[in-house]
Coordinates of C-alpha atoms in Angstrom, one line a residue:
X1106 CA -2.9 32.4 40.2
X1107 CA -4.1 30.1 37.4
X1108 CA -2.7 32.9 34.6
X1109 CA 0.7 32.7 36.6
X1110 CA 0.6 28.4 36.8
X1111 CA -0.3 28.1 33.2
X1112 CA 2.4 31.0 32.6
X1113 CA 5.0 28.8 34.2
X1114 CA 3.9 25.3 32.9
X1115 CA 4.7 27.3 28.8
X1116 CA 8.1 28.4 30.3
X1117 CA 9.8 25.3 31.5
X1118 CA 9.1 22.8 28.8
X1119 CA 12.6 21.4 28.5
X1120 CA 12.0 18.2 27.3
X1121 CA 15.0 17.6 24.6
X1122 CA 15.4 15.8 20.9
X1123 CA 18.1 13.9 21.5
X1124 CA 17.7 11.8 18.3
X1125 CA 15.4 11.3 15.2
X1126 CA 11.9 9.8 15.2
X1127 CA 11.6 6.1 14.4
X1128 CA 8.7 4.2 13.4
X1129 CA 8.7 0.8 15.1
X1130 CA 5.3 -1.8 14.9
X1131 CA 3.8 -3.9 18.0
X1132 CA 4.0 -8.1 17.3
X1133 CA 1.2 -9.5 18.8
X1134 CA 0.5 -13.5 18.8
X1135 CA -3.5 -13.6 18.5
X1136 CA -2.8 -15.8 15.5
X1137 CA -4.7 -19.0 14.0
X1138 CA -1.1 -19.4 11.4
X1139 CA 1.5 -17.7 13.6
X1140 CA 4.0 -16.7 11.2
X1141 CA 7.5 -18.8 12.2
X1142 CA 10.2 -16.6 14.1
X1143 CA 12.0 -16.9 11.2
X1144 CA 9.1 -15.8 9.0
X1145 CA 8.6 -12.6 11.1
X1146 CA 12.5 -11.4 11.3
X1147 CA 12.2 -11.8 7.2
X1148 CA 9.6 -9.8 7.1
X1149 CA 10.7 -7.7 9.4
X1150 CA 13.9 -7.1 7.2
X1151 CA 12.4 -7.1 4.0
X1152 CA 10.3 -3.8 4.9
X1153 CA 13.6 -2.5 6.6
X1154 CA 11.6 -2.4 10.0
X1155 CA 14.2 -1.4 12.6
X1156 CA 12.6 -1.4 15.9
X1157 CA 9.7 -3.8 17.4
X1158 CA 8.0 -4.1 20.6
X1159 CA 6.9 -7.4 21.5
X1160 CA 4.1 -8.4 24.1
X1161 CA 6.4 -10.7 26.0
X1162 CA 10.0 -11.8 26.0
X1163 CA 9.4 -15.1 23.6
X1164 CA 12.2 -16.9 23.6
X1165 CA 12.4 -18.2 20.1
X1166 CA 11.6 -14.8 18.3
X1167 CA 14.6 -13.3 20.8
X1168 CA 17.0 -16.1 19.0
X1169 CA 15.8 -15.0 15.4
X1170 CA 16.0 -11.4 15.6
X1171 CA 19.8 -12.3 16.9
X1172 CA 22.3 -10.2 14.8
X1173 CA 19.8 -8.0 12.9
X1174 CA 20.6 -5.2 14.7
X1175 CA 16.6 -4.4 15.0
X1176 CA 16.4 -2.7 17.9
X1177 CA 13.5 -4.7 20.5
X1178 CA 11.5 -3.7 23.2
X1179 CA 10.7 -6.9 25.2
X1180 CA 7.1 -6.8 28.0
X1181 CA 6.4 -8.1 31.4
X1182 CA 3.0 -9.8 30.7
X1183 CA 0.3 -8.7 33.0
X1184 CA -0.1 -12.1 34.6
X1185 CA 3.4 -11.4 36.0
X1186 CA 3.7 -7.7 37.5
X1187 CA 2.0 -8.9 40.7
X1188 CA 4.6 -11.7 41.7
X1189 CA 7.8 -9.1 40.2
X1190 CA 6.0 -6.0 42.0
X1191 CA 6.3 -8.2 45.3
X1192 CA 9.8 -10.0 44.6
X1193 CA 13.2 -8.4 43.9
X1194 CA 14.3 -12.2 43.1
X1195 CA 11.4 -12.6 40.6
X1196 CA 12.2 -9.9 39.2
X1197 CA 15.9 -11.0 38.8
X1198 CA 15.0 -13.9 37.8
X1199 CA 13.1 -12.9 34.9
X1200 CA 15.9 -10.1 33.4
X1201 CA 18.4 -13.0 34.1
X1202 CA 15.8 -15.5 32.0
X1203 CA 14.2 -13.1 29.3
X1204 CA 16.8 -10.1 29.1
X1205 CA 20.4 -11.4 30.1
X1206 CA 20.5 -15.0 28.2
X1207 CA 19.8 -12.9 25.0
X1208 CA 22.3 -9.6 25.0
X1209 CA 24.4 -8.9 23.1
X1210 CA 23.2 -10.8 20.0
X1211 CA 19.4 -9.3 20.2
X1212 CA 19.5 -6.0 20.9
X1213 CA 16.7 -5.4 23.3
X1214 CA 17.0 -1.7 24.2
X1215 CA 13.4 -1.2 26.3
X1216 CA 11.9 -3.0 28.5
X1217 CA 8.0 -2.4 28.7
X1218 CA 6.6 -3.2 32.7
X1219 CA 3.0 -4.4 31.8
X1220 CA 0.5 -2.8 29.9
X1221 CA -2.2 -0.1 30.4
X1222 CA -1.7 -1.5 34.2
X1223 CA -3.5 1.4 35.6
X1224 CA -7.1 0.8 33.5
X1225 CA -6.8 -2.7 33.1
X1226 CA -5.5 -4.1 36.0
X1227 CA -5.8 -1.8 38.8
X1228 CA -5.1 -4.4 41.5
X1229 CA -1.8 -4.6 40.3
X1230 CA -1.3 -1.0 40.3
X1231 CA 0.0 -0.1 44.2
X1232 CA 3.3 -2.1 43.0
X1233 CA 3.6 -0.9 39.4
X1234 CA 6.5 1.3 40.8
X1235 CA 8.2 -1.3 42.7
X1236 CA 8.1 -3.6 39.7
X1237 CA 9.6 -1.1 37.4
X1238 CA 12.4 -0.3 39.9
X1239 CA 13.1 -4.3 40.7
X1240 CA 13.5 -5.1 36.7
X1241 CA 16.1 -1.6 36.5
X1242 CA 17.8 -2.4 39.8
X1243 CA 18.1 -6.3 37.7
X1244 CA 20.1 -4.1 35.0
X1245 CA 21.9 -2.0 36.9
X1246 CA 23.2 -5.4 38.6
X1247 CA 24.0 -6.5 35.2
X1248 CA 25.6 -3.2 34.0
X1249 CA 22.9 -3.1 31.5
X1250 CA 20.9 -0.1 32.5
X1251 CA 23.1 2.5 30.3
X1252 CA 21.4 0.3 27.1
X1253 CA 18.0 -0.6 28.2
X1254 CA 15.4 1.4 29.9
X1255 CA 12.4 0.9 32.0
X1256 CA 8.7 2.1 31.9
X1257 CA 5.1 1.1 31.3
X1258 CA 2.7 1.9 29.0
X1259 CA -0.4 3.9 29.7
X1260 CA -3.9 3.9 28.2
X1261 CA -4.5 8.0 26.9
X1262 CA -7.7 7.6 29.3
X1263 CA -6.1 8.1 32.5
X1264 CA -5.5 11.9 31.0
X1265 CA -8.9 13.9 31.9
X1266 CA -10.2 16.8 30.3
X1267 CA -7.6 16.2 27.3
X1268 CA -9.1 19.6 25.1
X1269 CA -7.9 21.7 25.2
X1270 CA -4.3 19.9 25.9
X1271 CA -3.1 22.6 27.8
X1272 CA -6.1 21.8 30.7
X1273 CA -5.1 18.4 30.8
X1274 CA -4.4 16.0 33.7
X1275 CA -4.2 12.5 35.2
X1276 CA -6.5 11.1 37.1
X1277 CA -6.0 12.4 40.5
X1278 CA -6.7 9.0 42.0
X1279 CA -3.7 7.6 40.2
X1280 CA -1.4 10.2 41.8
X1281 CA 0.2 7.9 44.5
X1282 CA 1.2 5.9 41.7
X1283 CA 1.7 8.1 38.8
X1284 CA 4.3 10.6 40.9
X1285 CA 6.6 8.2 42.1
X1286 CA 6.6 6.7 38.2
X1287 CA 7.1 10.0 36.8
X1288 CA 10.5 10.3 39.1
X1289 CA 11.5 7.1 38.4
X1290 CA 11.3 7.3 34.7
X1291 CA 13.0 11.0 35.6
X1292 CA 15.9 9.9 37.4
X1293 CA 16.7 6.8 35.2
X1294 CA 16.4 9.0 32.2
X1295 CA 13.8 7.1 30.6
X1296 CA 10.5 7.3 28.8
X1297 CA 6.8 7.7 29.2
X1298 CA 5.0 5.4 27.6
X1299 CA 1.7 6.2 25.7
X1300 CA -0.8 4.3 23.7
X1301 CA -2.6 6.9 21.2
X1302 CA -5.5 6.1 19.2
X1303 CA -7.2 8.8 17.2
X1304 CA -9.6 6.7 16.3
X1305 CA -11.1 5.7 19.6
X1306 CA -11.2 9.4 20.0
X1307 CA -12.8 10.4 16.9
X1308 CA -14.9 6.7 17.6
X1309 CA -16.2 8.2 20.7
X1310 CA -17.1 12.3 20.1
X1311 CA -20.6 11.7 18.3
X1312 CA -19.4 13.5 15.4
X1313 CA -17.6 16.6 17.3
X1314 CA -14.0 15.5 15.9
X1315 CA -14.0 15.3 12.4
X1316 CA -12.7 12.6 10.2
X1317 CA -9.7 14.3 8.4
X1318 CA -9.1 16.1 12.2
X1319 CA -8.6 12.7 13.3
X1320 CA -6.7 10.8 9.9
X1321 CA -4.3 13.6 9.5
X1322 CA -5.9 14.5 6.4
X1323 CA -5.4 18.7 5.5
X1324 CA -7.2 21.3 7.5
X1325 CA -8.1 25.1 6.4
X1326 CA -6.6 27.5 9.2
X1327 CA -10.5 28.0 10.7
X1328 CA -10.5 24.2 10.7
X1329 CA -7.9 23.9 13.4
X1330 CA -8.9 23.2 16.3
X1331 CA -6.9 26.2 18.9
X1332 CA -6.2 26.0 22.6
X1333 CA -7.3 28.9 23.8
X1334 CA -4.9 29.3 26.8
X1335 CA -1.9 28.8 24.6
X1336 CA -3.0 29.8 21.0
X1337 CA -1.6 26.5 19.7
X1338 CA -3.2 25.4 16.3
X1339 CA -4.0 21.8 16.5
X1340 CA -4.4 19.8 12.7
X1341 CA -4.8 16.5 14.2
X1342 CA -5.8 14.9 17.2
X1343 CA -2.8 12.3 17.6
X1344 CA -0.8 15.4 18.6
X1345 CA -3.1 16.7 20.8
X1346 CA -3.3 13.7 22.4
X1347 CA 0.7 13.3 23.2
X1348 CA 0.5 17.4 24.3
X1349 CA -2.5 16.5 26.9
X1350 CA -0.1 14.0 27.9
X1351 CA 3.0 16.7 28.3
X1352 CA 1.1 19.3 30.0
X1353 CA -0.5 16.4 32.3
X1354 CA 2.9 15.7 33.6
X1355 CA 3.6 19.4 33.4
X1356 CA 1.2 19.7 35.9
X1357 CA 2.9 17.4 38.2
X1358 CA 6.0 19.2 38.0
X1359 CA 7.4 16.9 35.2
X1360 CA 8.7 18.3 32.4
X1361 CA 12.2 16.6 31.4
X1362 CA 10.2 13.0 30.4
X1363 CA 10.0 12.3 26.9
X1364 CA 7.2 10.4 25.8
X1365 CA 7.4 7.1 23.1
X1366 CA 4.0 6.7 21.7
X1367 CA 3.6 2.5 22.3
X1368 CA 0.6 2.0 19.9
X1369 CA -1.2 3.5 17.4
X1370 CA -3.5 2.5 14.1
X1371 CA -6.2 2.2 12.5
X1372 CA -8.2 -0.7 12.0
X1373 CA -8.8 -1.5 8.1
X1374 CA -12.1 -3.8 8.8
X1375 CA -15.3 -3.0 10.7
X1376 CA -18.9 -4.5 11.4
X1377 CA -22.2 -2.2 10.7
X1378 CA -21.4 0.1 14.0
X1379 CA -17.7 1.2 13.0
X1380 CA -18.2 2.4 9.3
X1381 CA -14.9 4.1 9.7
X1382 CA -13.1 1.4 10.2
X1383 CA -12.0 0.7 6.3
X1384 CA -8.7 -0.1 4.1
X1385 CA -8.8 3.9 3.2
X1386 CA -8.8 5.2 6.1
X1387 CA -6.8 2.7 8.1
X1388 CA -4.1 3.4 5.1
X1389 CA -4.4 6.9 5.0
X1390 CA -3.7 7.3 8.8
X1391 CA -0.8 5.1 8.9
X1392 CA 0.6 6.5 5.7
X1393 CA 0.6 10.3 7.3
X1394 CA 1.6 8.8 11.2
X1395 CA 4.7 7.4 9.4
X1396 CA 5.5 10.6 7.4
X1397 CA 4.4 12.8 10.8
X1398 CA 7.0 10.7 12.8
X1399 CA 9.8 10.1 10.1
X1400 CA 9.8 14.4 9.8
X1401 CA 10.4 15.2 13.2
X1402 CA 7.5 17.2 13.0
X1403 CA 6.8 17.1 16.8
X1404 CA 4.2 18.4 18.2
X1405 CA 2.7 22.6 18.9
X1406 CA 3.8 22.2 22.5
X1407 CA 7.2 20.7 21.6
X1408 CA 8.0 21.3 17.7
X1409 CA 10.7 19.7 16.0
X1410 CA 11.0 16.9 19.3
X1411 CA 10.6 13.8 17.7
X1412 CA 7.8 11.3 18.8
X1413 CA 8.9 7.9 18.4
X1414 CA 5.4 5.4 17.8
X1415 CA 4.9 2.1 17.6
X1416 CA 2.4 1.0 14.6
X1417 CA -0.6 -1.2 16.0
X1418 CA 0.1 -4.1 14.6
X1419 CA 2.4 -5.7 12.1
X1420 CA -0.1 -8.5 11.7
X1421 CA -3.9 -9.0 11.9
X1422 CA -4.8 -11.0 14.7
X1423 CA -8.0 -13.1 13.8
X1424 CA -7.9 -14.5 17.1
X1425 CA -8.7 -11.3 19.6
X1426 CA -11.9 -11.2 21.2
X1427 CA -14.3 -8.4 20.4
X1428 CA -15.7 -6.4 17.5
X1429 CA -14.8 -7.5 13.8
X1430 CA -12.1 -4.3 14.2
X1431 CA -10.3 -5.8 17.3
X1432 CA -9.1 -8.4 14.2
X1433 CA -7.8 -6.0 11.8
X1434 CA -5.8 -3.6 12.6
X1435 CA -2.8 -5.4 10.9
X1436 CA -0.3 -4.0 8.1
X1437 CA 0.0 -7.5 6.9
X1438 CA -1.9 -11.0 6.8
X1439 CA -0.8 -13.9 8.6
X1440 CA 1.0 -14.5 5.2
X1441 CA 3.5 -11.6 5.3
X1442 CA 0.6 -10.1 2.8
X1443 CA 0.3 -6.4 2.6
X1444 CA -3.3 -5.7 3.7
X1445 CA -2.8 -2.2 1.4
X1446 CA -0.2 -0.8 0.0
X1447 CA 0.7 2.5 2.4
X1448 CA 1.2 5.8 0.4
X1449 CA 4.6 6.4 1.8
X1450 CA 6.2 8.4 -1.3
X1451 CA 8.6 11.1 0.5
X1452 CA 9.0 8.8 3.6
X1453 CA 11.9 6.8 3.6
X1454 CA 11.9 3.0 3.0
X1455 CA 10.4 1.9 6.0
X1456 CA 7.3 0.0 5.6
X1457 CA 7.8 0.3 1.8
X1458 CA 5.9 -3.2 1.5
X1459 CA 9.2 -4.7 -0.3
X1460 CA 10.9 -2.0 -3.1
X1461 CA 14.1 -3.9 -2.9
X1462 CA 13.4 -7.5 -3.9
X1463 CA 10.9 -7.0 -6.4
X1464 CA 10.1 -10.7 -7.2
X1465 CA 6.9 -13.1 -7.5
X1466 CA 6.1 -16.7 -7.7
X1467 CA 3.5 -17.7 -10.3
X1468 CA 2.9 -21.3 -11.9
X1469 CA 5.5 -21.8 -15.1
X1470 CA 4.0 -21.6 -18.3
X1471 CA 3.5 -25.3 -19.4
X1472 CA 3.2 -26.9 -16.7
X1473 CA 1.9 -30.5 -16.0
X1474 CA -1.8 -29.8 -14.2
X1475 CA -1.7 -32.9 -12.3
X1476 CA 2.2 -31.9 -11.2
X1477 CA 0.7 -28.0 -10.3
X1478 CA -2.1 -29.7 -8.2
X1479 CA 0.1 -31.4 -6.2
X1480 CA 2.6 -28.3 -5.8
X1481 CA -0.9 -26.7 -4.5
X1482 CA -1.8 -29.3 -2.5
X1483 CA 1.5 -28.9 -0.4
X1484 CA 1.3 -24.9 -0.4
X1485 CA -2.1 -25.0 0.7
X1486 CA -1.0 -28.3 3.7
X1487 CA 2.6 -28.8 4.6
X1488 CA 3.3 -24.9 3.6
X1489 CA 0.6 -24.0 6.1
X1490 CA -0.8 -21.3 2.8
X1491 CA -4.0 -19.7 3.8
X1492 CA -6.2 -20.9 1.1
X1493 CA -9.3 -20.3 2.4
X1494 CA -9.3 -17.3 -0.6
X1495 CA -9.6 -19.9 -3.3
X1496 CA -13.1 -21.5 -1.7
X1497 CA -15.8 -21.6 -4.2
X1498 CA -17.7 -18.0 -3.4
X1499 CA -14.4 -16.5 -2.3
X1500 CA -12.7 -13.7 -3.8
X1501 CA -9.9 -15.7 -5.2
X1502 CA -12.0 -19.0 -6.6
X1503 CA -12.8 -17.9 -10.0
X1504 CA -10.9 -18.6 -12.6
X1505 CA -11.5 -22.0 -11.3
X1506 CA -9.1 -23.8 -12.3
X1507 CA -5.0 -25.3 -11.1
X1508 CA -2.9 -22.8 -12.5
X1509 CA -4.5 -19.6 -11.2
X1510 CA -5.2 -21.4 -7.3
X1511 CA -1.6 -22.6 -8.3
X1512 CA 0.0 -19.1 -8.3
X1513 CA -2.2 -17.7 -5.5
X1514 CA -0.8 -20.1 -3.5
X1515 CA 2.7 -20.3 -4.9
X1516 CA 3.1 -16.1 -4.6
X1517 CA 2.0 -16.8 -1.0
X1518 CA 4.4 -18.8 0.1
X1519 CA 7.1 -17.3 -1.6
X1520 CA 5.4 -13.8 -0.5
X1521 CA 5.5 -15.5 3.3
X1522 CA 9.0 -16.7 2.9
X1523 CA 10.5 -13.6 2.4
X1524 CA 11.2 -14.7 -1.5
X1525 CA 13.9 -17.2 -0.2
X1526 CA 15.9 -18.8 -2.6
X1527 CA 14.4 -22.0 -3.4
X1528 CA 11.2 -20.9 -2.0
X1529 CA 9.5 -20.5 -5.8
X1530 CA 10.9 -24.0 -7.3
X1531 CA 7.8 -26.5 -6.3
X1532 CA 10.0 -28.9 -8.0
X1533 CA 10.4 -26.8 -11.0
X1534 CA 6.6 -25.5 -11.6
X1535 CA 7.3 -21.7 -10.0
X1536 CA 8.7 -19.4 -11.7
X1537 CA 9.8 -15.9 -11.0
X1538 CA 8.6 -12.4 -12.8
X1539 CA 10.6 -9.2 -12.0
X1540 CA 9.3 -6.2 -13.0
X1541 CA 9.8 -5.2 -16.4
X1542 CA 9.7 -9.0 -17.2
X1543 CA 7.3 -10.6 -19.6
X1544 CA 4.4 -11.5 -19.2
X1545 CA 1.7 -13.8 -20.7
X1546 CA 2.2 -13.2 -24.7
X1547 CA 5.1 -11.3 -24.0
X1548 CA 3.6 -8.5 -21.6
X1549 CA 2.7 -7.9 -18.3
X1550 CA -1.2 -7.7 -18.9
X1551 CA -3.8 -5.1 -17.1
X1552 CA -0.6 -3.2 -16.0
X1553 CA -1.5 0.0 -14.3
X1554 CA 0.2 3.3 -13.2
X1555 CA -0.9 4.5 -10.3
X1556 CA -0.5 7.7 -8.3
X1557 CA -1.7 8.5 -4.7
X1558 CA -5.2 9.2 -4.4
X1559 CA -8.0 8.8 -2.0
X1560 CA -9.5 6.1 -3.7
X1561 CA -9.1 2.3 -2.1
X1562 CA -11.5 -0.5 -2.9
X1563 CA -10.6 -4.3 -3.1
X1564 CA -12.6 -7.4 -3.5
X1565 CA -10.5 -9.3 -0.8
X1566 CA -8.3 -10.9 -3.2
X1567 CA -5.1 -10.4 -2.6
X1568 CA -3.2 -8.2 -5.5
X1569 CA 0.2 -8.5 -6.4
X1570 CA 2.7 -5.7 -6.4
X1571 CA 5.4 -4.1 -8.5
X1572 CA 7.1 -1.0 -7.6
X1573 CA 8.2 1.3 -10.3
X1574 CA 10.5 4.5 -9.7
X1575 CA 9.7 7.6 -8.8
X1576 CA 6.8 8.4 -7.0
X1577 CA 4.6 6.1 -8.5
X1578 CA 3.1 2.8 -7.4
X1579 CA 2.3 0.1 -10.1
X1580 CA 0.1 -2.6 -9.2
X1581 CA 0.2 -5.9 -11.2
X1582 CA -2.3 -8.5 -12.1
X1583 CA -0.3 -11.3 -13.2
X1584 CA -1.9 -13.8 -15.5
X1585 CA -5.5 -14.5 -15.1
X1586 CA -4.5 -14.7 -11.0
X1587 CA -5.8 -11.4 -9.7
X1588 CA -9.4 -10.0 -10.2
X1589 CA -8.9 -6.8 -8.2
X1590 CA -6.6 -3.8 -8.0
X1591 CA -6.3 -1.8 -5.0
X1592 CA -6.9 1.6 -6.4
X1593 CA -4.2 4.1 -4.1

């Protein structure tokens, strides 16, 4: 009987591709130096980022991403599913406030119904399903359910015995809920939601998973891990984790639900108990996700079916709770910095950390010191500059003196301003350098060619980039500014 069950869960696996993989990235708010609205939709653009997923429905960010065209996926806080789970009013109420008042102009095409509701908030749980169907019955008043769908997103925990994916399951104590989900999101031809994270994973097996099984990293055929039931060749754990998922719902008599990964990463910065938790490896799995996702790879169970993912996080948040690694799982600072430079040669422009505009604000040569300190003095205030770098016994301090701080802080705020116009003229003591420009005595100095390796190491200090052609990366110190290069 389990031959013929197992026989019949490989046969009816009919979930469709209707439409290429995207990479989108999660926007959270845990931020000392929130970025502006403004500052995040020109970041947004500038790394031609065309889908986000936000952790609420904030109001102003809904009025700057207006007439991108960047596709959004607005939350129901968790604070909130108890009173919209209860109330088809509340739930009106809040499409009518957070949904309605914003389409057309802001194209919200998802709307995600709490988060990880099932492990995090089980309280809530009994009317997770009537919540989802109050917000889509909201649309469906509205005529907006052809454009934006409903679901929830689920912790990969509630899946047990996840290896071999094949054996996989849901928590039977979740089936009153999960069932009734799983025909909702059926019927209204939506998605389930999943957050991945290889790294918990590979965090939690003692050594059993390996590193490059986890970071996507290359695999010799005996290296694979194999399910046994279905002969499947696994080479990395983020798609065994989204097949334990299929074959989970598979074995609820599911099999039509396509699943959008909601979060994955990689933090870049640990403390002494997550030694894995660096800029390589954080920028080697994000580099190969995007590249996984952008080539419709799909998975063993469902090759060539693209798995849309969200990125875990566009920015760091220094204000979560937790272990030094809650903090940094960021692409970028809190200053539209790129915390590494991803390898993403072969991969689109998407999260290309800027190869369009390929501009940077340093102090002009020649100018007055006591003018340059003042310039500083409003980056570093009024322009709201990090400058905690250029503290005496930080990275960034030596050279001490105005016009190195001066275009540390300068590049930042241009860097942070999406390179505006205007935004490098500190009343006429920034100046721009484009690649191929000159330099200091007529050259760019320390300029270095770099190709792809496994290398990374950094001092903290922020370095400045240039991007040639091809398929190589250049990074630039400019000046006497920069006393590291992050080696790729």
């Amino acid at each position: 009987m389990a031959v013929l069950f197992l026989l019949f869960l490989l046969t009816v696996s009919v979930v469709s591709a209707d439409e290429d993989g995207f990479i989108g990235v999660n926007i959270g708010t845990a931020i000392s130096d929130m970025p502006s609205p403004t500052q995040v939709v020109a970041l947004l653009k500038a790394q031609n980022i065309r889908h986000v997923r936000l952790y609420d429905a904030d109001r102003a960010l809904l009025l700057a991403l207006a007439n991108t065209g960047i596709r959004v996926t607005v939350s129901v806080p968790n604070d909130q599913i108890l009173g919209i789970g209860q109330s088809n009013a509340t739930a009106a109420n809040w499409v009518a406030r957070n949904v309605i008042a914003h389409v057309p102009a802001t194209n919200i095409t998802a709307i995600a119904v709490g988060s990880e509701i099932l492990t995090t908030l089980p309280n809530a749980a009994p009317v997770l399903v009537s919540a989802l169907k109050f917000i889509h019955s909201a649309l469906v008043a509205s005529n907006l359910d052809g454009q934006i769908k409903v679901s929830t997103p689920h912790s990969s925990s509630i899946i047990l015995d996840s290896f071999p994916p094949s054996q996989a399951f849901f928590n039977r104590s979740w089936d009153p809920v999960m069932v009734p989900l799983l025909k909702f999101l059926q019927s209204t031809g939506s998605y389930f939601m999943l957050n991945a994270y290889p790294y918990y994973d590979y965090m939690q097996s003692n050594g059993v998973i390996p590193l490059d099984y986890a970071l996507f990293r290359p695999l010799p055929p005996d290296k694979e891990a194999v399910d046994a039931n279905t002969l499947l060749h696994y080479t990395n754990v983020f798609d065994a984790i989204v097949d334990a998922a299929y074959f989970a719902m598979s074995y609820l008599n599911f099999t039509n639900v396509p699943i959008f990964v909601t979060e994955s990463g990689w933090p870049s910065k640990g403390d002494s108990s997550e030694p894995d938790a660096t800029l390589e490896n954080a920028n080697t799995y994000n580099s190969n996700l995007i590249r996984h996702v952008l080539n419709n790879t799909g998975t063993p169970k469902h090759p060539k079916i693209a798995v849309s993912t969200y990125i875990y996080e566009l920015y760091n948040e220094d204000l979560r709770p937790g272990a030094i690694s809650e903090k940094n799982w960021g692409l970028f600072d809190a200053n539209g910095m790129p915390v590494y430079t991803l390898h993403l040669t072969g991969a689109g422009t998407v999260l290309a950390n800027d190869t369009t505009n390929q501009t940077f604000c340093v102090a002009k040569e020649g100018a007055d010191p006591k003018m340059l300190q003042a310039a500083l003095d409003w980056a570093c205030g009024p322009g709201k500059v990090d400058c905690s770098y250029l503290l005496q016994g930080q990275p960034c301090y030596e050279p001490d003196n105005v016009v190195a701080h001066s275009t540390y802080a300068f590049n930042a705020y241009f860097q942070k301003m999406a390179k505006s116009p205007g935004t490098c003229d500190f009343k006429g003591h920034g100046s721009c350098i484009f690649p191929g420009s000159a330099g200091r005595n007529g050259s760019l100095p320390n300029t270095t060619s770099l190709a792809p390796s496994s290398n990374s190491t950094t001092s903290g200090c922020h370095s400045v980039y240039i991007y040639g052609a091809g398929s190589f990366t250049t990074s630039v110190i400019i000046g006497v500014l920069l006393m590291s290069v992050f080696f790729l």
